[in-house]
Amino acid sequence: MKRAFNTTLGIGVVGMLMPTLGLAHGPVSTSDRLAQIQTMFDSDSIVEGPKVVDCTLSGGTEAQCFSITLKNSLTQHEMGPWCPGNIADDAEKGGIWVRDGVQYDVDGAFVENLATFYDDPKWQLFDKDSGKIKVTDTQKSCAGAAVVDVDEQYNNYCVECSTEYMDEAVETTYVLPLVPVPAEDTLEVDPHMGRGIAFNGVKFDAAAPQDVILAAHTIAPFDDCGGHVNLHVGYHYHGANGCSPKEEMAKADAPMIGFAMDGYPILAKLTGDVAKEEGLDACSGHVSEGIGYHYHGNSADKNEILGCFHGETGCSLDSPDAVCTANDRPAGPPPGEENAEQAE
């Protein structure tokens, strides 16, 4: 049964949320709210919006959402590197790999010692004579390796893809609640839906399926920003390593870096004693006085920025004209991925 939610932008839940978004306490007009959201995003990333639309959230709540269509605003040189070319290369020639919550530089020595690292002699990503590392450096090899069912000829490769292999930039429409709606139960993350959006239009995506990647004796490194490329999503983050734009907010305990799919703000990661004292919940969120509930995004060593959602989620859609009915999502991968579900 659907439940309706009052999205009047007045005092109460919104009064707690607005300081995080840089707005004053008290009633806030919809136009002011949209204008504030628009200024947060890199103008080069906005294709259309934001605008107000009706939506049905993942828990069945009928609400008002803001719809914004975004594309990655980064240039090619702002992404990567991922795979070093030779076992003699230093860390500047490669990205990072994560294992059990620890981040490792993918330099030549790391690739050379993968058999020891994973205690498996089948790892052999480089030519023993020349030291050259096998890298998926074409569109064809990227398409064959960056999928769940890795083409056998690309086993024992360092997997990297480039946005240059794509015919056009990916444009995604995000439909998120104007006022977040707390879920009746903590929501597990849908593996086919993103976790949120950064202010440069880059998607905060689900965890990279390392078991699948490692089963083919491949690695698919992140760059130092926690991102890499596949041919469906384009460039996307699996964590927040401090590279994306930040929005300083009054009374906030960290800068804001984006929105989660349930509309709650994502703030930068807390570190050291501050993180221990704040006691974040399983979703990496908490409530602060004057701010309300918000998340602190994980860095890439956790492999995903959020582990679950506190609120009912909206939608990520292929078309700005599509209607968000997040509670009626069909089983299986999103449109376009039925025959080639991406492994990254």
Coordinates of C-alpha atoms in Angstrom, one line a residue:
M1 CA 0.0 0.0 0.0
K2 CA 1.4 3.4 -1.0
R3 CA 1.8 6.1 1.6
A4 CA 1.7 9.8 0.8
F5 CA 4.3 12.2 2.3
N6 CA 4.0 15.9 2.8
T7 CA 6.8 17.6 0.9
T8 CA 5.8 21.1 1.8
L9 CA 9.2 22.9 2.3
G10 CA 8.6 24.2 5.7
I11 CA 9.7 23.7 9.3
G12 CA 10.3 20.3 10.7
V13 CA 12.3 17.7 8.8
V14 CA 13.3 20.2 6.2
G15 CA 14.1 22.7 8.9
M16 CA 16.8 20.2 10.0
L17 CA 18.0 19.5 6.5
M18 CA 18.2 23.0 5.2
P19 CA 21.3 24.1 7.2
T20 CA 23.2 21.3 5.6
L21 CA 22.2 22.6 2.2
G22 CA 23.2 26.2 3.1
L23 CA 19.7 27.5 3.5
A24 CA 18.1 29.2 6.5
H25 CA 15.7 27.8 9.0
G26 CA 12.0 28.2 8.3
P27 CA 9.9 27.9 5.2
V28 CA 11.8 27.6 1.9
S29 CA 10.2 28.0 -1.5
T30 CA 10.5 25.3 -4.1
S31 CA 12.2 27.6 -6.5
D32 CA 14.8 28.6 -3.9
R33 CA 15.4 24.9 -3.1
L34 CA 15.9 24.1 -6.8
A35 CA 18.2 27.1 -7.3
Q36 CA 20.3 26.0 -4.4
I37 CA 20.6 22.4 -5.8
Q38 CA 21.6 23.8 -9.2
T39 CA 24.4 25.9 -7.8
M40 CA 25.9 22.9 -6.1
F41 CA 26.6 21.1 -9.3
D42 CA 29.3 21.9 -11.8
S43 CA 27.5 23.7 -14.6
D44 CA 29.2 21.6 -17.2
S45 CA 27.7 18.5 -15.7
I46 CA 24.0 19.7 -15.9
V47 CA 22.2 18.6 -19.1
E48 CA 18.7 19.5 -17.9
G49 CA 17.0 20.6 -14.6
P50 CA 16.6 20.5 -11.8
K51 CA 12.9 20.5 -11.9
V52 CA 10.1 19.2 -9.6
V53 CA 8.3 16.0 -10.6
D54 CA 6.0 13.6 -9.0
C55 CA 7.6 10.3 -8.0
T56 CA 7.0 7.1 -6.1
L57 CA 9.8 6.1 -3.8
S58 CA 11.2 2.6 -3.1
G59 CA 8.9 2.1 -0.1
G60 CA 5.8 3.1 -2.0
T61 CA 5.6 6.7 -0.8
E62 CA 4.2 9.1 -3.3
A63 CA 6.2 12.3 -3.1
Q64 CA 7.7 15.2 -4.9
C65 CA 11.2 14.8 -6.2
F66 CA 13.7 16.9 -8.0
S67 CA 14.8 15.6 -11.4
I68 CA 18.2 16.5 -12.7
T69 CA 20.0 15.1 -15.8
L70 CA 23.7 14.9 -15.5
K71 CA 26.8 13.9 -17.4
N72 CA 30.4 13.5 -16.2
S73 CA 32.1 16.9 -16.5
L74 CA 35.6 15.6 -16.2
T75 CA 38.1 15.8 -19.1
Q76 CA 40.0 12.7 -20.2
H77 CA 43.2 13.8 -18.5
E78 CA 41.4 14.2 -15.2
M79 CA 40.7 10.4 -15.1
G80 CA 43.2 7.6 -14.5
P81 CA 45.9 6.3 -14.6
W82 CA 44.8 2.7 -13.8
C83 CA 47.2 0.1 -15.1
P84 CA 51.0 0.5 -15.3
G85 CA 52.6 -0.6 -18.5
N86 CA 55.6 -2.5 -17.1
I87 CA 56.7 -4.1 -13.9
A88 CA 59.4 -1.4 -13.6
D89 CA 56.8 1.4 -13.5
D90 CA 56.4 3.4 -10.2
A91 CA 53.1 4.3 -8.5
E92 CA 52.6 7.4 -10.7
K93 CA 51.9 5.1 -13.7
G94 CA 49.1 3.2 -12.0
G95 CA 46.0 3.5 -9.8
I96 CA 44.9 1.7 -6.6
W97 CA 43.5 -1.7 -5.7
V98 CA 41.7 -2.5 -2.5
R99 CA 41.6 -5.7 -0.4
D100 CA 39.9 -6.2 3.0
G101 CA 39.6 -2.5 3.6
V102 CA 43.2 -1.7 2.7
Q103 CA 44.3 0.4 -0.3
Y104 CA 47.3 -0.6 -2.3
D105 CA 49.2 1.3 -5.0
V106 CA 49.1 -0.5 -8.3
D107 CA 52.7 0.0 -9.4
G108 CA 54.8 -2.5 -11.4
A109 CA 56.0 -4.3 -8.3
F110 CA 52.4 -4.9 -7.1
V111 CA 51.5 -6.5 -10.5
E112 CA 54.7 -8.5 -10.5
N113 CA 53.9 -10.0 -7.0
L114 CA 50.2 -10.7 -7.4
A115 CA 50.8 -14.5 -7.2
T116 CA 52.3 -14.0 -3.8
F117 CA 49.7 -11.3 -2.8
Y118 CA 46.9 -13.8 -3.5
D119 CA 48.8 -17.0 -2.8
D120 CA 47.9 -18.3 -6.2
P121 CA 50.5 -19.2 -8.8
K122 CA 48.0 -18.8 -11.6
W123 CA 48.5 -15.0 -11.5
Q124 CA 50.7 -13.9 -14.4
L125 CA 49.8 -10.5 -15.8
F126 CA 53.2 -9.7 -17.4
D127 CA 55.7 -11.0 -19.9
K128 CA 58.6 -12.5 -18.0
D129 CA 61.1 -11.5 -20.5
S130 CA 60.1 -7.9 -21.2
G131 CA 58.2 -7.1 -18.0
K132 CA 55.4 -5.7 -20.2
I133 CA 52.0 -5.9 -18.4
K134 CA 49.0 -7.1 -20.3
V135 CA 46.5 -4.2 -20.3
T136 CA 43.0 -4.0 -22.0
D137 CA 44.0 -0.9 -24.0
T138 CA 41.4 -1.2 -26.8
Q139 CA 37.6 -0.9 -26.9
K140 CA 37.4 -4.6 -27.9
S141 CA 39.5 -5.9 -25.0
C142 CA 37.7 -3.5 -22.6
A143 CA 34.3 -5.0 -23.7
G144 CA 35.6 -8.5 -23.3
A145 CA 37.1 -8.1 -19.9
A146 CA 34.9 -5.5 -18.1
V147 CA 31.9 -7.9 -17.8
V148 CA 30.7 -10.5 -15.4
D149 CA 31.5 -13.3 -17.8
V150 CA 35.1 -12.4 -18.7
D151 CA 36.2 -13.5 -22.1
E152 CA 38.8 -16.2 -21.5
Q153 CA 41.4 -14.6 -23.7
Y154 CA 41.5 -11.7 -21.3
N155 CA 42.2 -13.7 -18.2
N156 CA 45.3 -12.5 -16.5
Y157 CA 45.0 -8.9 -17.6
C158 CA 45.0 -5.6 -15.9
V159 CA 41.6 -4.2 -16.9
E160 CA 41.2 -0.5 -17.8
C161 CA 38.7 1.2 -20.1
S162 CA 38.6 4.7 -21.5
T163 CA 35.7 7.1 -22.0
E164 CA 37.1 7.5 -25.5
Y165 CA 35.8 4.0 -26.3
M166 CA 32.2 5.3 -25.9
D167 CA 30.2 6.7 -28.8
E168 CA 28.8 9.5 -26.6
A169 CA 28.8 10.7 -23.0
V170 CA 26.4 8.9 -20.7
E171 CA 23.6 11.1 -19.5
T172 CA 21.6 9.9 -16.5
T173 CA 18.5 11.4 -15.0
Y174 CA 18.4 11.3 -11.2
V175 CA 15.0 11.6 -9.5
L176 CA 15.5 12.1 -5.8
P177 CA 13.1 13.2 -3.1
L178 CA 13.0 16.9 -2.4
V179 CA 12.5 16.0 1.3
P180 CA 14.1 12.6 2.3
V181 CA 11.6 10.0 3.6
P182 CA 13.0 7.8 6.4
A183 CA 12.5 4.1 5.5
E184 CA 10.6 1.9 7.8
D185 CA 13.6 -0.4 7.8
T186 CA 17.2 0.1 6.7
L187 CA 17.3 -0.5 3.0
E188 CA 19.8 -2.9 1.6
V189 CA 21.6 -1.6 -1.5
D190 CA 20.2 -2.7 -4.9
P191 CA 23.3 -3.9 -6.7
H192 CA 22.0 -2.4 -10.0
M193 CA 21.3 1.1 -8.7
G194 CA 23.9 3.8 -7.9
R195 CA 24.5 5.0 -4.4
G196 CA 24.3 8.7 -5.3
I197 CA 25.8 11.5 -7.3
A198 CA 28.8 13.8 -7.0
F199 CA 28.6 17.5 -7.8
N200 CA 30.7 16.9 -11.0
G201 CA 28.0 14.6 -12.4
V202 CA 30.0 11.4 -11.6
K203 CA 27.9 8.5 -10.3
F204 CA 28.7 7.0 -6.9
D205 CA 28.2 3.4 -8.0
A206 CA 27.7 0.1 -6.3
A207 CA 30.6 -2.0 -5.0
A208 CA 32.8 -3.5 -7.8
P209 CA 32.3 -7.3 -7.7
Q210 CA 35.8 -8.3 -6.8
D211 CA 35.0 -12.0 -6.6
V212 CA 34.1 -12.0 -10.2
I213 CA 37.1 -9.9 -11.2
L214 CA 39.5 -12.0 -9.2
A215 CA 38.1 -15.3 -10.5
A216 CA 39.4 -14.4 -14.0
H217 CA 42.8 -13.5 -12.5
T218 CA 42.2 -9.9 -13.4
I219 CA 42.4 -6.7 -11.5
A220 CA 40.4 -3.6 -12.4
P221 CA 42.1 -0.8 -10.6
F222 CA 40.5 2.5 -9.5
D223 CA 42.4 5.7 -10.1
D224 CA 43.6 7.6 -7.1
C225 CA 40.2 9.3 -7.0
G226 CA 38.4 5.9 -6.5
G227 CA 37.0 5.8 -10.0
H228 CA 37.2 3.8 -13.2
V229 CA 35.3 3.3 -16.5
N230 CA 33.0 0.7 -18.0
L231 CA 31.1 1.0 -21.3
H232 CA 27.7 1.2 -19.7
V233 CA 28.1 3.8 -17.0
G234 CA 31.2 5.5 -18.2
Y235 CA 33.5 7.0 -15.5
H236 CA 32.1 6.4 -12.0
Y237 CA 33.3 6.3 -8.4
H238 CA 33.3 3.4 -6.0
G239 CA 34.3 5.6 -3.1
A240 CA 35.1 9.2 -2.2
N241 CA 38.8 9.9 -2.1
G242 CA 38.6 13.6 -1.9
C243 CA 38.7 14.5 -5.6
S244 CA 35.1 15.5 -6.3
P245 CA 33.9 19.1 -5.7
K246 CA 33.0 20.1 -2.1
E247 CA 30.3 22.4 -0.8
E248 CA 31.2 24.1 2.5
M249 CA 28.1 24.2 4.8
A250 CA 27.4 26.1 7.9
K251 CA 27.1 23.9 11.0
A252 CA 28.2 20.9 9.1
D253 CA 30.8 18.5 10.5
A254 CA 32.4 18.1 7.0
P255 CA 31.9 19.6 3.5
M256 CA 29.1 18.1 1.4
I257 CA 30.1 16.1 -1.7
G258 CA 26.8 15.0 -3.2
F259 CA 23.4 13.4 -2.7
A260 CA 22.5 9.8 -1.9
M261 CA 19.8 8.1 -3.9
D262 CA 17.4 8.7 -1.0
G263 CA 18.0 12.4 -1.1
Y264 CA 20.1 12.7 2.1
P265 CA 23.3 14.7 1.8
I266 CA 26.6 12.9 1.5
L267 CA 29.4 14.6 3.4
A268 CA 33.1 13.9 3.2
K269 CA 34.5 11.1 5.3
L270 CA 35.2 11.7 9.0
T271 CA 38.7 10.6 10.1
G272 CA 40.6 9.9 13.3
D273 CA 39.1 10.5 16.7
V274 CA 36.2 12.5 15.3
A275 CA 35.0 9.4 13.4
K276 CA 35.2 7.2 16.5
E277 CA 33.4 9.7 18.6
E278 CA 30.5 10.3 16.1
G279 CA 29.5 6.6 16.0
L280 CA 28.2 6.3 12.4
D281 CA 25.5 3.7 11.8
A282 CA 25.7 0.8 9.4
C283 CA 24.9 3.1 6.4
S284 CA 27.8 5.5 7.4
G285 CA 25.3 8.1 8.6
H286 CA 24.2 9.9 11.8
V287 CA 22.2 12.9 13.0
S288 CA 23.9 16.1 14.0
E289 CA 22.3 19.1 15.7
G290 CA 21.3 21.7 13.2
I291 CA 21.9 19.4 10.3
G292 CA 19.7 16.4 10.7
Y293 CA 20.5 13.0 9.2
H294 CA 23.3 12.8 6.7
Y295 CA 26.0 10.4 5.4
H296 CA 29.8 10.5 5.5
G297 CA 31.0 8.8 2.4
N298 CA 33.5 5.9 2.6
S299 CA 36.8 6.2 0.8
A300 CA 37.6 3.7 -2.0
D301 CA 39.2 1.2 0.4
K302 CA 35.7 0.2 1.4
N303 CA 34.8 -0.4 -2.3
E304 CA 31.5 1.5 -2.0
I305 CA 30.6 4.9 -0.6
L306 CA 27.5 3.7 1.3
G307 CA 26.6 0.2 2.6
C308 CA 22.8 0.8 2.8
F309 CA 20.2 3.6 2.7
H310 CA 18.5 5.3 5.6
G311 CA 15.6 6.6 3.5
E312 CA 13.4 5.5 0.6
T313 CA 15.3 5.8 -2.6
G314 CA 14.4 7.5 -5.9
C315 CA 15.5 6.5 -9.4
S316 CA 18.3 6.7 -11.9
L317 CA 16.8 6.7 -15.3
D318 CA 18.0 6.7 -19.0
S319 CA 15.5 9.4 -20.0
P320 CA 14.5 12.7 -18.5
D321 CA 10.9 11.9 -19.5
A322 CA 10.7 8.6 -17.7
V323 CA 8.6 8.4 -14.5
C324 CA 10.2 7.4 -11.3
T325 CA 8.4 4.4 -9.7
A326 CA 11.2 3.1 -7.6
N327 CA 8.9 0.5 -5.8
D328 CA 8.1 -1.1 -9.2
R329 CA 11.5 -1.9 -10.5
P330 CA 11.6 -5.1 -12.5
A331 CA 14.0 -7.9 -11.4
G332 CA 17.3 -8.2 -13.2
P333 CA 19.8 -5.6 -14.6
P334 CA 18.8 -2.1 -15.8
P335 CA 17.8 -1.6 -19.4
G336 CA 20.7 -2.0 -21.8
E337 CA 22.6 -4.5 -19.5
E338 CA 20.5 -7.6 -20.1
N339 CA 23.1 -9.3 -22.3
A340 CA 26.3 -7.7 -20.9
E341 CA 26.0 -6.9 -17.3
Q342 CA 29.1 -4.9 -16.3
A343 CA 31.5 -6.2 -13.8
E344 CA 32.7 -2.8 -12.7

